[in-house]
Every structure is written in C-alpha cells, then in structure tokens.
C-alpha cells in the first residue's frame, strides 16, 4: 500500500475544525513563486500548479526509469499547499486577490535530495518540452503554529482565521506572520470538482509567545 502523508501525519493534514497548536518540522517542497489572482483563467497560479504536479509525478514515477532514488518507497503525492501574503498588508485581505503574492508548493518525500529534484526538472523539461525554470527546491521551517480545518468556500476563511487568532491569544500566543513566516493553506479538496460548501482547507498561522 502506498505511503499516504495525509494519513500518516494526521496532525499536519487532518486537524479538527476547531483551532489547535502544532509544532511543524522543517520540510522540503517543490515550489513556484508568483503574484496575482489565483482565480484568473490561464493565469500564473494555474500555470504554477501544472508545473508543480509535472515535477511531483516525475519523481513519483522515477522507479520505472533509469534514475533510481536511494531510499525510494511508493507514496501518494502530498496535497497542494500555498503560502500567501500581500505587500503592506498584515495578514490577508481577501477582497484584494489581485495583490496576492504566493509560493505554491507540494511536499517532497524525505528521500528526495536536491540532486534528485534537479534530475526531475531536467527529465520533465526534456519529456514535456516545457520551461520548468520557475520551479525550485524550497526548504521551510514553520515551527509553532495555530491551525484549523476550514470547511467551505475560500472567501469564508476570515471567520476561521478570527477563531484561530482568538484561540492563540487564549493560549498566550499571538499571530507571527512576517516576511519569512506566512499565511499557509493546505488544499484537501479539488476545487474543480468539489462544491464550494464542501471544500476542506487546512489554515495554518505561525505564532509566538505574547
């Protein structure tokens, strides 16, 4: 049976729909950075997702080719995630989607080295005749955070965020979003196939002691 990060690390991917504190370790990701409204048809965000999944599946299917990754085991490609911010805005202003800056990411299994990642980029570039120069190997140490499962449309996230902030304060913490610590979302639903009211999104904010 394929290793499924969502099931094996439920504390990071399947929190309850009420706020909780979590310590998140350093992880490596496939990443693409960009700006703009994620809902824009044929926009930069949708292009980024295509690039991410191409590299993710090149690595996942590497065992069928000549490039053998040391320590490889069969796994389910982890869910799409995103780090979001807006210049000059504390937190996120959902009414100004065109001002979004983002890093769209997919988690890499621990056995994938930077050299394996670079092989995958070269392999995908050759096979798909596509420019993957925007794709990067991204390491992120998130640390202590407050998180919550958000149920419903993305535009309804502010209420969940409010509850997270309130909970953090009750526990003696405050939200610590900076130019190095981001508003973080993990997408457990495919927005193309799922009704907005059924969407499941993990929202995570870094915190620090008050």
Tab-separated table of C-alpha atoms in Angstrom:
chain	number	residue	atom	x	y	z
A	1	UNK	CA	0.000	0.000	0.000
A	2	UNK	CA	1.308	3.454	-0.932
A	3	UNK	CA	2.519	5.669	1.907
A	4	UNK	CA	-0.005	8.496	2.354
A	5	UNK	CA	1.335	11.576	4.146
A	6	UNK	CA	-2.187	12.759	4.981
A	7	UNK	CA	-2.950	9.546	6.860
A	8	UNK	CA	0.480	9.016	8.406
A	9	UNK	CA	0.801	12.622	9.605
A	10	UNK	CA	-2.767	13.465	10.542
A	11	UNK	CA	-1.559	16.155	12.941
A	12	UNK	CA	-0.389	18.208	9.927
A	13	UNK	CA	-3.050	17.392	7.333
A	14	UNK	CA	-6.245	16.379	9.122
A	15	UNK	CA	-6.780	18.713	12.090
A	16	UNK	CA	-10.189	19.209	13.656
A	17	UNK	CA	-12.422	22.075	12.586
A	18	UNK	CA	-11.521	23.957	15.736
A	19	UNK	CA	-8.178	25.705	16.362
A	20	UNK	CA	-5.197	23.872	17.839
A	21	UNK	CA	-1.480	24.432	18.323
A	22	UNK	CA	1.003	22.335	16.341
A	23	UNK	CA	4.799	22.208	16.047
A	24	UNK	CA	5.700	21.771	12.382
A	25	UNK	CA	9.165	20.421	11.491
A	26	UNK	CA	11.361	21.504	8.601
A	27	UNK	CA	10.108	20.145	5.265
A	28	UNK	CA	11.276	20.263	1.652
A	29	UNK	CA	8.947	21.221	-1.174
A	30	UNK	CA	8.671	21.623	-4.905
A	31	UNK	CA	7.823	25.336	-5.222
A	32	UNK	CA	6.811	28.014	-7.705
A	33	UNK	CA	6.574	31.687	-6.713
A	34	UNK	CA	4.224	34.194	-8.276
A	35	UNK	CA	1.805	37.081	-7.946
A	36	UNK	CA	-1.796	37.739	-8.856
A	37	UNK	CA	-5.356	36.460	-8.504
A	38	UNK	CA	-5.371	32.650	-8.153
A	39	UNK	CA	-8.804	32.524	-9.821
A	40	UNK	CA	-7.612	34.136	-13.051
A	41	UNK	CA	-8.253	31.897	-16.051
A	42	UNK	CA	-4.972	30.757	-17.606
A	43	UNK	CA	-3.181	32.918	-15.015
A	44	UNK	CA	0.188	32.467	-13.329
A	45	UNK	CA	-1.253	30.482	-10.424
A	46	UNK	CA	-2.837	27.840	-12.620
A	47	UNK	CA	0.376	27.592	-14.642
A	48	UNK	CA	2.317	27.108	-11.417
A	49	UNK	CA	0.109	24.210	-10.348
A	50	UNK	CA	0.731	22.472	-13.668
A	51	UNK	CA	4.490	22.829	-13.218
A	52	UNK	CA	4.371	21.513	-9.651
A	53	UNK	CA	2.417	18.384	-10.494
A	54	UNK	CA	4.601	17.619	-13.500
A	55	UNK	CA	7.696	17.525	-11.276
A	56	UNK	CA	5.859	15.718	-8.455
A	57	UNK	CA	4.799	12.873	-10.733
A	58	UNK	CA	8.181	12.706	-12.463
A	59	UNK	CA	9.682	11.979	-9.037
A	60	UNK	CA	6.897	9.578	-8.018
A	61	UNK	CA	7.263	7.547	-11.228
A	62	UNK	CA	11.073	7.639	-11.255
A	63	UNK	CA	11.264	3.980	-10.181
A	64	UNK	CA	10.071	2.981	-13.659
A	65	UNK	CA	13.069	4.587	-15.336
A	66	UNK	CA	16.843	4.549	-15.106
A	67	UNK	CA	17.161	7.099	-12.302
A	68	UNK	CA	16.975	5.198	-9.031
A	69	UNK	CA	16.437	7.338	-5.938
A	70	UNK	CA	18.101	5.957	-2.829
A	71	UNK	CA	15.557	5.110	-0.146
A	72	UNK	CA	12.597	5.409	-2.547
A	73	UNK	CA	9.236	4.000	-1.437
A	74	UNK	CA	5.869	4.153	-3.155
A	75	UNK	CA	3.763	7.073	-1.925
A	76	UNK	CA	0.728	9.197	-2.653
A	77	UNK	CA	1.707	12.642	-3.933
A	78	UNK	CA	1.008	15.006	-0.992
A	79	UNK	CA	-1.669	17.698	-1.361
A	80	UNK	CA	-1.171	21.093	-2.945
A	81	UNK	CA	-0.280	23.831	-0.455
A	82	UNK	CA	0.243	27.562	-0.611
A	83	UNK	CA	1.962	30.342	1.334
A	84	UNK	CA	0.200	33.676	0.830
A	85	UNK	CA	0.859	37.354	1.606
A	86	UNK	CA	0.240	40.870	0.303
A	87	UNK	CA	2.760	43.679	0.338
A	88	UNK	CA	1.956	46.223	3.035
A	89	UNK	CA	-0.905	44.158	4.493
A	90	UNK	CA	-0.822	42.430	7.880
A	91	UNK	CA	-2.423	39.052	7.331
A	92	UNK	CA	-4.573	38.611	4.213
A	93	UNK	CA	-7.149	40.888	2.590
A	94	UNK	CA	-9.446	38.526	0.672
A	95	UNK	CA	-11.044	41.420	-1.208
A	96	UNK	CA	-7.729	42.190	-2.943
A	97	UNK	CA	-6.929	38.905	-4.685
A	98	UNK	CA	-5.032	40.627	-7.491
A	99	UNK	CA	-2.478	41.784	-4.885
A	100	UNK	CA	-1.647	38.281	-3.697
A	101	UNK	CA	1.955	37.104	-3.603
A	102	UNK	CA	2.261	33.351	-3.227
A	103	UNK	CA	4.531	30.349	-3.100
A	104	UNK	CA	2.647	27.327	-4.375
A	105	UNK	CA	4.162	24.057	-3.134
A	106	UNK	CA	3.931	20.269	-2.959
A	107	UNK	CA	5.788	18.455	-0.198
A	108	UNK	CA	8.722	16.250	-1.171
A	109	UNK	CA	9.300	12.869	0.480
A	110	UNK	CA	12.305	12.897	2.793
A	111	UNK	CA	14.330	10.649	0.491
A	112	UNK	CA	14.333	13.224	-2.331
A	113	UNK	CA	17.631	15.130	-2.402
A	114	UNK	CA	18.336	18.362	-4.233
A	115	UNK	CA	20.186	16.296	-6.855
A	116	UNK	CA	17.102	14.099	-7.350
A	117	UNK	CA	14.976	17.222	-7.686
A	118	UNK	CA	17.314	18.674	-10.312
A	119	UNK	CA	17.191	15.383	-12.220
A	120	UNK	CA	13.370	15.536	-12.192
A	121	UNK	CA	13.371	19.091	-13.551
A	122	UNK	CA	15.727	18.111	-16.363
A	123	UNK	CA	13.720	14.953	-17.105
A	124	UNK	CA	10.384	16.807	-17.212
A	125	UNK	CA	11.882	19.563	-19.380
A	126	UNK	CA	13.079	17.013	-21.927
A	127	UNK	CA	9.923	14.900	-21.979
A	128	UNK	CA	7.310	17.636	-21.825
A	129	UNK	CA	9.167	20.288	-23.861
A	130	UNK	CA	8.146	22.807	-21.185
A	131	UNK	CA	10.095	25.505	-19.351
A	132	UNK	CA	10.453	24.487	-15.697
A	133	UNK	CA	12.929	27.221	-14.763
A	134	UNK	CA	10.441	28.717	-12.258
A	135	UNK	CA	10.370	25.540	-10.205
A	136	UNK	CA	12.632	25.472	-7.151
A	137	UNK	CA	13.668	23.212	-4.287
A	138	UNK	CA	12.254	25.007	-1.250
A	139	UNK	CA	13.044	24.267	2.402
A	140	UNK	CA	10.746	25.748	5.040
A	141	UNK	CA	10.904	25.575	8.825
A	142	UNK	CA	7.447	26.521	10.063
A	143	UNK	CA	7.780	25.968	13.790
A	144	UNK	CA	4.970	26.573	16.271
A	145	UNK	CA	1.627	27.407	14.643
A	146	UNK	CA	-2.081	27.574	15.225
A	147	UNK	CA	-4.114	25.656	12.658
A	148	UNK	CA	-7.682	24.685	11.899
A	149	UNK	CA	-9.658	22.759	9.294
A	150	UNK	CA	-11.715	25.279	7.332
A	151	UNK	CA	-14.903	23.876	5.832
A	152	UNK	CA	-16.483	25.793	2.958
A	153	UNK	CA	-15.585	28.480	0.414
A	154	UNK	CA	-12.187	30.170	0.490
A	155	UNK	CA	-13.872	33.567	0.813
A	156	UNK	CA	-15.313	32.465	4.165
A	157	UNK	CA	-11.838	31.891	5.638
A	158	UNK	CA	-11.744	35.187	7.630
A	159	UNK	CA	-14.123	33.764	10.250
A	160	UNK	CA	-11.925	30.695	10.729
A	161	UNK	CA	-8.856	32.946	10.937
A	162	UNK	CA	-10.626	35.069	13.584
A	163	UNK	CA	-11.270	31.953	15.678
A	164	UNK	CA	-7.622	30.916	15.299
A	165	UNK	CA	-6.401	34.307	16.478
A	166	UNK	CA	-8.782	34.244	19.430
A	167	UNK	CA	-7.649	30.751	20.423
A	168	UNK	CA	-3.971	31.704	20.115
A	169	UNK	CA	-4.477	34.659	22.472
A	170	UNK	CA	-6.274	32.429	24.978
A	171	UNK	CA	-3.203	30.168	24.968
A	172	UNK	CA	-0.805	33.075	25.462
A	173	UNK	CA	0.318	33.456	21.832
A	174	UNK	CA	-0.106	35.969	19.042
A	175	UNK	CA	-0.028	35.531	15.272
A	176	UNK	CA	3.509	35.959	13.949
A	177	UNK	CA	3.125	36.478	10.200
A	178	UNK	CA	6.285	38.147	8.853
A	179	UNK	CA	8.195	38.328	5.574
A	180	UNK	CA	9.586	34.886	6.494
A	181	UNK	CA	6.539	33.279	8.146
A	182	UNK	CA	3.395	33.054	6.078
A	183	UNK	CA	-0.346	32.503	5.983
A	184	UNK	CA	-0.396	28.821	4.984
A	185	UNK	CA	-3.150	26.818	3.311
A	186	UNK	CA	-3.274	23.078	2.525
A	187	UNK	CA	-5.874	22.034	-0.042
A	188	UNK	CA	-7.516	18.694	0.697
A	189	UNK	CA	-10.226	19.158	-1.949
A	190	UNK	CA	-10.038	19.640	-5.711
A	191	UNK	CA	-11.797	22.972	-6.243
A	192	UNK	CA	-12.530	21.991	-9.865
A	193	UNK	CA	-14.637	19.023	-8.754
A	194	UNK	CA	-15.894	19.986	-5.308
A	195	UNK	CA	-18.829	22.222	-4.414
A	196	UNK	CA	-17.613	25.346	-2.553
A	197	UNK	CA	-19.549	24.431	0.588
A	198	UNK	CA	-17.735	21.064	0.738
A	199	UNK	CA	-14.172	22.343	0.372
A	200	UNK	CA	-11.694	21.271	3.063
A	201	UNK	CA	-8.687	23.532	3.626
A	202	UNK	CA	-6.163	23.447	6.443
A	203	UNK	CA	-5.327	27.012	7.503
A	204	UNK	CA	-2.124	27.495	9.487
A	205	UNK	CA	-0.591	30.637	11.007
A	206	UNK	CA	2.748	30.939	12.805
A	207	UNK	CA	2.583	32.127	16.403
A	208	UNK	CA	4.890	33.457	19.107
A	209	UNK	CA	4.556	33.921	22.844
A	210	UNK	CA	2.943	37.192	23.875
